[in-house]
mmCIF file of N, CA and C in Angstrom:
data_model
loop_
_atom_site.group_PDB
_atom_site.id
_atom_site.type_symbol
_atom_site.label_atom_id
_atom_site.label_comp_id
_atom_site.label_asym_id
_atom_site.label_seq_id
_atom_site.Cartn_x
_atom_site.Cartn_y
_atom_site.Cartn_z
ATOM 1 N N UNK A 22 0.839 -1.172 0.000
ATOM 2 C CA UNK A 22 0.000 0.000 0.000
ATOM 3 C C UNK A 22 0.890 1.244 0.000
ATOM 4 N N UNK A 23 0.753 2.129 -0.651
ATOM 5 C CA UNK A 23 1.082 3.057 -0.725
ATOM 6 C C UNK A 23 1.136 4.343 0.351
ATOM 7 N N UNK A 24 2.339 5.143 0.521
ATOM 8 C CA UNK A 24 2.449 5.847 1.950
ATOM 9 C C UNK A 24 1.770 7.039 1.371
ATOM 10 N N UNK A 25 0.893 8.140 1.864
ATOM 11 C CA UNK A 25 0.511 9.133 1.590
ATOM 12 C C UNK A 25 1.380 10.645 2.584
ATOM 13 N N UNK A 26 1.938 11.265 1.314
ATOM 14 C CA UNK A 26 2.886 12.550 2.005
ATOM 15 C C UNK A 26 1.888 13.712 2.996
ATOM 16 N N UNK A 27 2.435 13.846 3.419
ATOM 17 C CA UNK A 27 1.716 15.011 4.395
ATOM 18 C C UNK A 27 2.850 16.043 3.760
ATOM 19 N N UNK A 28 4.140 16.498 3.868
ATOM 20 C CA UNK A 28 5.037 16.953 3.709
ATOM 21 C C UNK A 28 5.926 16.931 2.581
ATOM 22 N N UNK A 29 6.287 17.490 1.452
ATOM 23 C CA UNK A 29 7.009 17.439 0.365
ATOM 24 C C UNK A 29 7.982 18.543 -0.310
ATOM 25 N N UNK A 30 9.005 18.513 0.936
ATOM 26 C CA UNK A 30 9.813 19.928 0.160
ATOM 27 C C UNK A 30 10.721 19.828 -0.405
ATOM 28 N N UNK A 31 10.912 19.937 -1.733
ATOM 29 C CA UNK A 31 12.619 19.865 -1.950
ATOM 30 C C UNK A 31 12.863 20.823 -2.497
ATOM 31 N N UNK A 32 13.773 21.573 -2.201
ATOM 32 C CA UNK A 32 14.762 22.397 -2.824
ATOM 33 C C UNK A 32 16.112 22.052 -3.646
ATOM 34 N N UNK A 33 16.143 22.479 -4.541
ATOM 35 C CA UNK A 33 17.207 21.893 -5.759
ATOM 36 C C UNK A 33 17.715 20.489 -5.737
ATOM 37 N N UNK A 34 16.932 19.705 -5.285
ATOM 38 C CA UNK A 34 16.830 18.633 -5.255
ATOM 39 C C UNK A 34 15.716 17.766 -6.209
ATOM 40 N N UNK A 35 15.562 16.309 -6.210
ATOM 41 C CA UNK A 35 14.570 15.601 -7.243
ATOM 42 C C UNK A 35 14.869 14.369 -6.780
ATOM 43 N N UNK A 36 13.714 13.314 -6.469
ATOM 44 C CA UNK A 36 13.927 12.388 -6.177
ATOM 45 C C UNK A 36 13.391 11.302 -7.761
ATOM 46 N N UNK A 37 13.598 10.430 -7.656
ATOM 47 C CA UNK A 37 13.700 9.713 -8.728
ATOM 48 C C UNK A 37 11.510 9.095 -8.490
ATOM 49 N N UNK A 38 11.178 8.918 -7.811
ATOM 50 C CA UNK A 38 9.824 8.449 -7.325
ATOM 51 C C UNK A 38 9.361 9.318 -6.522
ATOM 52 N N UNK A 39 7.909 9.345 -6.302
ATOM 53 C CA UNK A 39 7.288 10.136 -5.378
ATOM 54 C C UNK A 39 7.796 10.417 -3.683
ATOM 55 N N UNK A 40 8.378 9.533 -3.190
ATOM 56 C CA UNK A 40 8.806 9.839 -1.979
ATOM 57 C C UNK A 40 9.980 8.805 -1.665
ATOM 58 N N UNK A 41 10.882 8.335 -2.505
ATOM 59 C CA UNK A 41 12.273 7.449 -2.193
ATOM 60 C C UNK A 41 12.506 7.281 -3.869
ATOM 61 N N UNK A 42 13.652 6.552 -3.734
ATOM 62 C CA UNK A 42 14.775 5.946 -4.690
ATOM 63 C C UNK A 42 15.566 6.991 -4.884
ATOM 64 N N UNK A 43 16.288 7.179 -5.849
ATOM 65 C CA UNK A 43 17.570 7.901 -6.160
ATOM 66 C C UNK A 43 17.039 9.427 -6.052
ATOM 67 N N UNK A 44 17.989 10.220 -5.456
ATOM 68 C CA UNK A 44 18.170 11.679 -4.879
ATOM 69 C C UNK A 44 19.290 12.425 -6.033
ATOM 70 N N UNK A 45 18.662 13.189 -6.669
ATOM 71 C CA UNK A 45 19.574 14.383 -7.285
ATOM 72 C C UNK A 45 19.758 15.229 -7.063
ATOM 73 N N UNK A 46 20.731 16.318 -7.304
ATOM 74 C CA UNK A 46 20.855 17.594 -7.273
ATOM 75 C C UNK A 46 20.173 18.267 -8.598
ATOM 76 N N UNK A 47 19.339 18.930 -8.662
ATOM 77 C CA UNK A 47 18.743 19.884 -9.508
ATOM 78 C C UNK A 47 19.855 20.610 -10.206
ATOM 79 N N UNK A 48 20.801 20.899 -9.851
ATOM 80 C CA UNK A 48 21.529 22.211 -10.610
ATOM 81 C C UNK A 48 22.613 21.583 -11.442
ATOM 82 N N UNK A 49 23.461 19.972 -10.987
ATOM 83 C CA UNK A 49 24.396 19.105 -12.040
ATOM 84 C C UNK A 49 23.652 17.968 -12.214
ATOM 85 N N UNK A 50 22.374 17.719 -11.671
ATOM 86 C CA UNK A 50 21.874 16.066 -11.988
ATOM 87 C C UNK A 50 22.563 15.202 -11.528
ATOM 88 N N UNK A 51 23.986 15.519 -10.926
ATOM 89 C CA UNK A 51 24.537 14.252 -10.040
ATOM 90 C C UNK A 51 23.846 13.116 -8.997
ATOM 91 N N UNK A 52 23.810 12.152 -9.075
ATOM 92 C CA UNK A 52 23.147 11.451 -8.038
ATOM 93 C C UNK A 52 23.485 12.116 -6.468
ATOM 94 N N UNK A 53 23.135 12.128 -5.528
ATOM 95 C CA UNK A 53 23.586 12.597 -4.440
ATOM 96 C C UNK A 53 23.596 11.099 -3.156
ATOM 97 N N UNK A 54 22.803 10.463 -3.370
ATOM 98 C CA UNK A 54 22.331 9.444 -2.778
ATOM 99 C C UNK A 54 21.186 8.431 -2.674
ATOM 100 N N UNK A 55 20.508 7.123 -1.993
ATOM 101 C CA UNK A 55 19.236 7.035 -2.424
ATOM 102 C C UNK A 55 18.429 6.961 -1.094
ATOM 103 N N UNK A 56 17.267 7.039 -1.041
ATOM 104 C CA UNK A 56 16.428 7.144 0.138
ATOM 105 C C UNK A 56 14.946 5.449 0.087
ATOM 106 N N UNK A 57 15.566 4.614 0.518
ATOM 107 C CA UNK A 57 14.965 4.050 1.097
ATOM 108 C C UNK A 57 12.955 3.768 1.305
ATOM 109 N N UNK A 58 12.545 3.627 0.245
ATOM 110 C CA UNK A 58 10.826 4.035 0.393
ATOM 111 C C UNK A 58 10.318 3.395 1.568
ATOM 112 N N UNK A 59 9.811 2.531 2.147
ATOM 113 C CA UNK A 59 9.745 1.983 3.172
ATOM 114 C C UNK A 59 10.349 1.779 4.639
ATOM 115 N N UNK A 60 11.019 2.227 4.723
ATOM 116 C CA UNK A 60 11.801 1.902 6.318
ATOM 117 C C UNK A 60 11.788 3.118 6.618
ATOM 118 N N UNK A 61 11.640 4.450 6.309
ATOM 119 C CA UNK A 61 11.837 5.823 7.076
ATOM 120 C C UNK A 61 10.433 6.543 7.054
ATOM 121 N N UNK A 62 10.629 7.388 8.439
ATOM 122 C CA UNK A 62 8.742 7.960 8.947
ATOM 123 C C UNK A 62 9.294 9.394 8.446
ATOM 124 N N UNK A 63 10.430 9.908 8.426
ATOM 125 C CA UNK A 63 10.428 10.884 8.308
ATOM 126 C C UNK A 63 12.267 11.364 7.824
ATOM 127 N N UNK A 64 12.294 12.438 6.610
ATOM 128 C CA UNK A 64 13.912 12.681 6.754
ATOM 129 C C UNK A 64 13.365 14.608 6.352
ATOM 130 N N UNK A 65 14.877 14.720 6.838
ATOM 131 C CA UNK A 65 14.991 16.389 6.784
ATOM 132 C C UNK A 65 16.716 15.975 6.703
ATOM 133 N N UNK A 66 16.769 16.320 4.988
ATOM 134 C CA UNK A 66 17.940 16.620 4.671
ATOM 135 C C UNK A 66 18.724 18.262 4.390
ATOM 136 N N UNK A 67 19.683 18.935 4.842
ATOM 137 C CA UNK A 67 19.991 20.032 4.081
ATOM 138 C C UNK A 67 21.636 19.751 3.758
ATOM 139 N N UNK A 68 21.921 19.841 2.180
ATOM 140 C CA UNK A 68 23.449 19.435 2.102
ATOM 141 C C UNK A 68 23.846 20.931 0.882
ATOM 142 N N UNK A 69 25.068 20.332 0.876
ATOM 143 C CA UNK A 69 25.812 21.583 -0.655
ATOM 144 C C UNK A 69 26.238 20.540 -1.049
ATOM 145 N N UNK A 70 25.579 20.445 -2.525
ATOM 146 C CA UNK A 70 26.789 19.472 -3.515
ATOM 147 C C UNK A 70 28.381 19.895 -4.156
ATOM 148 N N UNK A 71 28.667 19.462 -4.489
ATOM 149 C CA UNK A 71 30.103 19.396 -4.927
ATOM 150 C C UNK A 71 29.845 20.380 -5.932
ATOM 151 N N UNK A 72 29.149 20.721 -6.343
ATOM 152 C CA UNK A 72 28.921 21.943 -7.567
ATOM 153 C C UNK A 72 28.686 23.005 -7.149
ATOM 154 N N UNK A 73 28.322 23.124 -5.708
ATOM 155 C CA UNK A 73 28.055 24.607 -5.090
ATOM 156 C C UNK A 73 26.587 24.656 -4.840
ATOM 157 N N UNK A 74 25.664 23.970 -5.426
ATOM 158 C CA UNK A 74 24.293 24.346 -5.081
ATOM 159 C C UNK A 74 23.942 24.002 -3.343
ATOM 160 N N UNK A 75 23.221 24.941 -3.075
ATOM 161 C CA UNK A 75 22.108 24.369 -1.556
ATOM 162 C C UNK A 75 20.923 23.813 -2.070
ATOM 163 N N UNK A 76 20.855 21.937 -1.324
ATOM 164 C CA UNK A 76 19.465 22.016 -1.533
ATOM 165 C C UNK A 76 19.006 21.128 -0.160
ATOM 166 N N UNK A 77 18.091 20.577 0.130
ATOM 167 C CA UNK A 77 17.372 20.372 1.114
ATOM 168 C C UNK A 77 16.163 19.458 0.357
ATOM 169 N N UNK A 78 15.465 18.507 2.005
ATOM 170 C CA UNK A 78 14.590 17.865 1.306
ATOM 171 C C UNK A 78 14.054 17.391 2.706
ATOM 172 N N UNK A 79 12.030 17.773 2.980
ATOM 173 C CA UNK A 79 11.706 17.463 4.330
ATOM 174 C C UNK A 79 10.753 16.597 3.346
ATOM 175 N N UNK A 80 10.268 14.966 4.196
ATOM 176 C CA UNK A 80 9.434 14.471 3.846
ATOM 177 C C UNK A 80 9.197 14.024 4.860
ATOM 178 N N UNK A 81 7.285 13.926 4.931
ATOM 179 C CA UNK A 81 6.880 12.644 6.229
ATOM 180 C C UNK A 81 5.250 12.248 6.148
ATOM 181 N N UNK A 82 4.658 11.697 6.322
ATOM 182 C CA UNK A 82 3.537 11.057 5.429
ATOM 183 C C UNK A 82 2.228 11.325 6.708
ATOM 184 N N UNK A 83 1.079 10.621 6.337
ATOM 185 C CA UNK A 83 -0.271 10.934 6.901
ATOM 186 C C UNK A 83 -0.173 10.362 8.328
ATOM 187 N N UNK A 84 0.429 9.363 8.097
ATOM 188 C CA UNK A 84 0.588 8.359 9.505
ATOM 189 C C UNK A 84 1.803 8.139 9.497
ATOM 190 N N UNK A 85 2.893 8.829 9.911
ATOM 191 C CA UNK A 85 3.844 9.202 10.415
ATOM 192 C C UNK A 85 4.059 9.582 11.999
ATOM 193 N N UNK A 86 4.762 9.062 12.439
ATOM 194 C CA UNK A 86 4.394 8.844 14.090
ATOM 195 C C UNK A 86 5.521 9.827 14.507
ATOM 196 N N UNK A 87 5.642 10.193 15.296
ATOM 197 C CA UNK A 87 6.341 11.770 16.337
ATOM 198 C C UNK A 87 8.159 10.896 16.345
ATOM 199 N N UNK A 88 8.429 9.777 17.075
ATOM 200 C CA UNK A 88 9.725 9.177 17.074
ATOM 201 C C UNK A 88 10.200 9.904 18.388
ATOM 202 N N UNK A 89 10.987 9.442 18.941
ATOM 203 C CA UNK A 89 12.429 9.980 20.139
ATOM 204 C C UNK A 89 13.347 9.894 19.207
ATOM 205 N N UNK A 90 14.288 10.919 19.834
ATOM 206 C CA UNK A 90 15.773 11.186 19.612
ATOM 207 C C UNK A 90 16.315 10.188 20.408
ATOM 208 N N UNK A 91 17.470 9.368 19.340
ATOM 209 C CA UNK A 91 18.278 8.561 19.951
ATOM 210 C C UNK A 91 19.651 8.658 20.143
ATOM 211 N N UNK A 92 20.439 8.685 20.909
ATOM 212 C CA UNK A 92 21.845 8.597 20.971
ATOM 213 C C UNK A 92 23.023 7.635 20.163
ATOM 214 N N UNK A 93 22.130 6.613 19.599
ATOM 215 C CA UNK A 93 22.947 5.939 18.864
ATOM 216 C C UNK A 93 23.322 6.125 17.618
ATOM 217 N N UNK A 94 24.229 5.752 16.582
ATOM 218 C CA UNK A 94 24.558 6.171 15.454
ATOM 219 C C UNK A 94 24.423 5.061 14.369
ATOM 220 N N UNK A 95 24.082 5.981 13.302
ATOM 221 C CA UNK A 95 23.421 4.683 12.070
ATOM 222 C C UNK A 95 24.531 3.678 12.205
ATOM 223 N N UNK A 96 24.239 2.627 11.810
ATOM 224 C CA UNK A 96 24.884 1.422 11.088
ATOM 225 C C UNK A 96 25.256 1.432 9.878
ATOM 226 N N UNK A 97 26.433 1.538 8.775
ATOM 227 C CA UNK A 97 26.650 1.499 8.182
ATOM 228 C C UNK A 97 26.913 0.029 7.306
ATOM 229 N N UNK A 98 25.834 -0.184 6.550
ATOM 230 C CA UNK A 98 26.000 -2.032 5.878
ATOM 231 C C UNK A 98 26.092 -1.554 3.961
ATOM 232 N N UNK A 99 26.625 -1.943 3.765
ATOM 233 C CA UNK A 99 27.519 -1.740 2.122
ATOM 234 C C UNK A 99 26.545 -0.273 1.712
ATOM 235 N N UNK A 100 27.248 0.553 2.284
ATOM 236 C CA UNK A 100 27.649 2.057 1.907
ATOM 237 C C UNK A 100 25.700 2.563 2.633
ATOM 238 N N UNK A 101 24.951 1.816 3.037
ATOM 239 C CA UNK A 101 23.889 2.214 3.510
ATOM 240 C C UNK A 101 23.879 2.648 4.825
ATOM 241 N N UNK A 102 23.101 3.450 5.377
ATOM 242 C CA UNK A 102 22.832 4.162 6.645
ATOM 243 C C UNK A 102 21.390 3.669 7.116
ATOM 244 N N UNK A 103 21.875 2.872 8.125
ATOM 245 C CA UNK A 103 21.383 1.495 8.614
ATOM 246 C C UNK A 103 20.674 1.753 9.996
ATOM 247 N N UNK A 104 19.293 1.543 10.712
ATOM 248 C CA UNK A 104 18.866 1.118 12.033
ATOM 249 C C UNK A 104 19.512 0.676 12.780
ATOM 250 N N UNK A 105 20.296 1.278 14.228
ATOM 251 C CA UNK A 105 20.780 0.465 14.800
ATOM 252 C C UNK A 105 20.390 -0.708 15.707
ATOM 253 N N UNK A 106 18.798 -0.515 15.466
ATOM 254 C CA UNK A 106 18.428 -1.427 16.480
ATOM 255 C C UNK A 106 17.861 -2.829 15.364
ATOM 256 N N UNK A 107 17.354 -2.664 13.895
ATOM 257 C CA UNK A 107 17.370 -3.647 13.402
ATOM 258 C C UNK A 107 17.993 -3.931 11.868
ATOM 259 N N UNK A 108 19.143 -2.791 11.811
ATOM 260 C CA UNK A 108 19.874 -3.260 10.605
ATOM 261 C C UNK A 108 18.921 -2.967 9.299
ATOM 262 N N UNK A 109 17.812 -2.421 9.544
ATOM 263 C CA UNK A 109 16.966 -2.037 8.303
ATOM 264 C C UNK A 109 17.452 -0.640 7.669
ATOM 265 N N UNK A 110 17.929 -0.927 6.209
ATOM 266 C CA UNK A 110 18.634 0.578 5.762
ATOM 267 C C UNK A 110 17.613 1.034 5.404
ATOM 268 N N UNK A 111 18.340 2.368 5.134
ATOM 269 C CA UNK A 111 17.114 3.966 5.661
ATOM 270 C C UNK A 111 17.672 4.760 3.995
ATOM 271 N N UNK A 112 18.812 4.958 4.079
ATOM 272 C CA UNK A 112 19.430 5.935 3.321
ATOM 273 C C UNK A 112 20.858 5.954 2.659
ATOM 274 N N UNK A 113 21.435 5.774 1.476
ATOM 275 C CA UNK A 113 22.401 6.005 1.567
ATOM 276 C C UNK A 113 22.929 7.694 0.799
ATOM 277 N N UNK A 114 23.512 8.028 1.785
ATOM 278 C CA UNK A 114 24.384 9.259 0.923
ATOM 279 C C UNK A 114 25.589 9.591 0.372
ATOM 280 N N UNK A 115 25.834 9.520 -0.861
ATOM 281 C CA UNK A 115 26.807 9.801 -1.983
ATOM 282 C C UNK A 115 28.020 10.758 -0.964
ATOM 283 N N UNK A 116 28.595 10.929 0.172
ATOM 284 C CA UNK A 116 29.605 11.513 0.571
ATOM 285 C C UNK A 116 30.789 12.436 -0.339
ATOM 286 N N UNK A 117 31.019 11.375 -1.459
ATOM 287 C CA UNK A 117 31.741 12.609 -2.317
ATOM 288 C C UNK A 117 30.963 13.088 -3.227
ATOM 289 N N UNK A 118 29.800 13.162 -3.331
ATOM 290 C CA UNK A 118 29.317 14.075 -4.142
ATOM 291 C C UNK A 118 28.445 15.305 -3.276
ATOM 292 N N UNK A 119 28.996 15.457 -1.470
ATOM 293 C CA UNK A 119 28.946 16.669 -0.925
ATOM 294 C C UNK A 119 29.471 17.064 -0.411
ATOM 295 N N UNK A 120 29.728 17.944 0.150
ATOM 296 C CA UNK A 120 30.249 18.791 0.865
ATOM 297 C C UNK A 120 30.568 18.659 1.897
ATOM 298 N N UNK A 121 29.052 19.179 2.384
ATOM 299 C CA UNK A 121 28.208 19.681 3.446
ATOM 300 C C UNK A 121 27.050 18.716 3.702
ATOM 301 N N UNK A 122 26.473 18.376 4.339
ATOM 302 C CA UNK A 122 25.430 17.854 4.717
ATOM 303 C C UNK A 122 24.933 18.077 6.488
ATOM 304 N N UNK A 123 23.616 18.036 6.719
ATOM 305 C CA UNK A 123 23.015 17.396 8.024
ATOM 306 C C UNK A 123 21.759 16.816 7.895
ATOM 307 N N UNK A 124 21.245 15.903 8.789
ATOM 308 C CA UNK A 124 20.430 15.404 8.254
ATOM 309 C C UNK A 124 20.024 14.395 9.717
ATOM 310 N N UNK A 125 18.322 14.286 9.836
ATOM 311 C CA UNK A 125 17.550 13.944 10.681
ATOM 312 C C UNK A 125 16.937 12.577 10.062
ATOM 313 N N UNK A 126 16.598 11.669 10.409
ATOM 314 C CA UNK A 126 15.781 10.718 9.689
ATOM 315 C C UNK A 126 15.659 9.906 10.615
ATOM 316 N N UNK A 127 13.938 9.167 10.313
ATOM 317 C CA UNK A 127 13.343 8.639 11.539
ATOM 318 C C UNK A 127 12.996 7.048 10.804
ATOM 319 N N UNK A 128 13.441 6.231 11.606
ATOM 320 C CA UNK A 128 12.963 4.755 11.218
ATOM 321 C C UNK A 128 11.639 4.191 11.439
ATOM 322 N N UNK A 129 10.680 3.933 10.562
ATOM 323 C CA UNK A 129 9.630 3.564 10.349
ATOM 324 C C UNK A 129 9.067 2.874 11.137
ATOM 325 N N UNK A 130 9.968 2.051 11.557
ATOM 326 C CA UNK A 130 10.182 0.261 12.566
ATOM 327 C C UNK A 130 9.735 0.857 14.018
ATOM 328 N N UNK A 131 11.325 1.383 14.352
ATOM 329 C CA UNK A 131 10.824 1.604 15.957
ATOM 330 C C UNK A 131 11.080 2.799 16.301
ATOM 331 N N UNK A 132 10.918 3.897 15.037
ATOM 332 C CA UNK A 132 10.428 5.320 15.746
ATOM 333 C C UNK A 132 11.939 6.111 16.147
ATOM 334 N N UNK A 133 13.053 5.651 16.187
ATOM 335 C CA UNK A 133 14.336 6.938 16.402
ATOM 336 C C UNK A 133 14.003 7.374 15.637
ATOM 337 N N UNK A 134 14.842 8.491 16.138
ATOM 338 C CA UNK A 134 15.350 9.671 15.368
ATOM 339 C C UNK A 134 17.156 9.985 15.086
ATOM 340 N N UNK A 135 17.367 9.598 13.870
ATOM 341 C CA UNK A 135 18.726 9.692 13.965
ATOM 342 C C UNK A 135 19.468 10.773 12.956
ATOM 343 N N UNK A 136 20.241 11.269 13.790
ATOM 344 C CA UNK A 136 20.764 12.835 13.184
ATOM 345 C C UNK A 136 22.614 12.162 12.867
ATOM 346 N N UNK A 137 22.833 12.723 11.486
ATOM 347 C CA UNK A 137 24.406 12.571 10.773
ATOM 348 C C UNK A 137 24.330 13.328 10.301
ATOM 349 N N UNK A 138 26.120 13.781 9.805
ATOM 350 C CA UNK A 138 26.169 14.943 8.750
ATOM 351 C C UNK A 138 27.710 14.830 8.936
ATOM 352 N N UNK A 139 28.170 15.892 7.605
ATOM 353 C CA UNK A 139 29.153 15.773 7.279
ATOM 354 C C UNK A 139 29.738 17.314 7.236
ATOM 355 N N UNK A 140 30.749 18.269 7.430
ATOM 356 C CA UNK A 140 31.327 19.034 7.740
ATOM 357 C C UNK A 140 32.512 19.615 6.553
ATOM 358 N N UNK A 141 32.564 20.419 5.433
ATOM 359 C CA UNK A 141 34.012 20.355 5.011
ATOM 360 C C UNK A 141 35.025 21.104 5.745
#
């Protein structure tokens, strides 16, 4: 069944499907990363690609549940950004094709909230 968006922002950004698969940058079309359709309640990305653009991307659906902030840090399983509590990937992000990044995203499963990002 299909998830229904409550939320849909992207800025110079484009996702390849209505709310997951492959993530672009609007301004070089570079892939940036892919997002996971099923396993995440909620992401709030803001990065700079390697080309200089800002873009950003909030999504979260009708029945999307609130989540806690967790202290733990994704799991990383072949280049994916992983649940630490059940190994279900969420997201992966293209690292050299940014900069800059931060980024919030909530697991579908059991509701964290897990915050990464990258710094140049």
């Amino acid at each position: 069944m299909a998830r229904v968006l409550k939320n849909k922002e992207l800025v110079n950004t484009r996702l390849a499907t209505n709310y997951g698969g492959w993530m672009y940058c609007d301004k070089c079309n570079e892939n940036i990363g892919y997002l996971c359709y099923s396993t995440y309640d909620k992401l709030e990305l803001k990065y700079q690609c390697s080309c200089g653009s800002q873009g950003s991307a909030l999504l979260d659906f009708e029945d999307s549940n609130e989540g806690q902030t967790c202290d733990d840090e994704l799991v990383v399983i072949k280049n994916r950004y992983c649940c630490a509590h059940d190994n279900e990937p969420l997201i992966t992000i293209l690292d050299k094709k940014l900069t800059d990044y931060e980024m919030k995203i909530t697991c579908k499963a059991c509701g964290s909230i897990y915050s990464s990002g990258k710094k140049s």
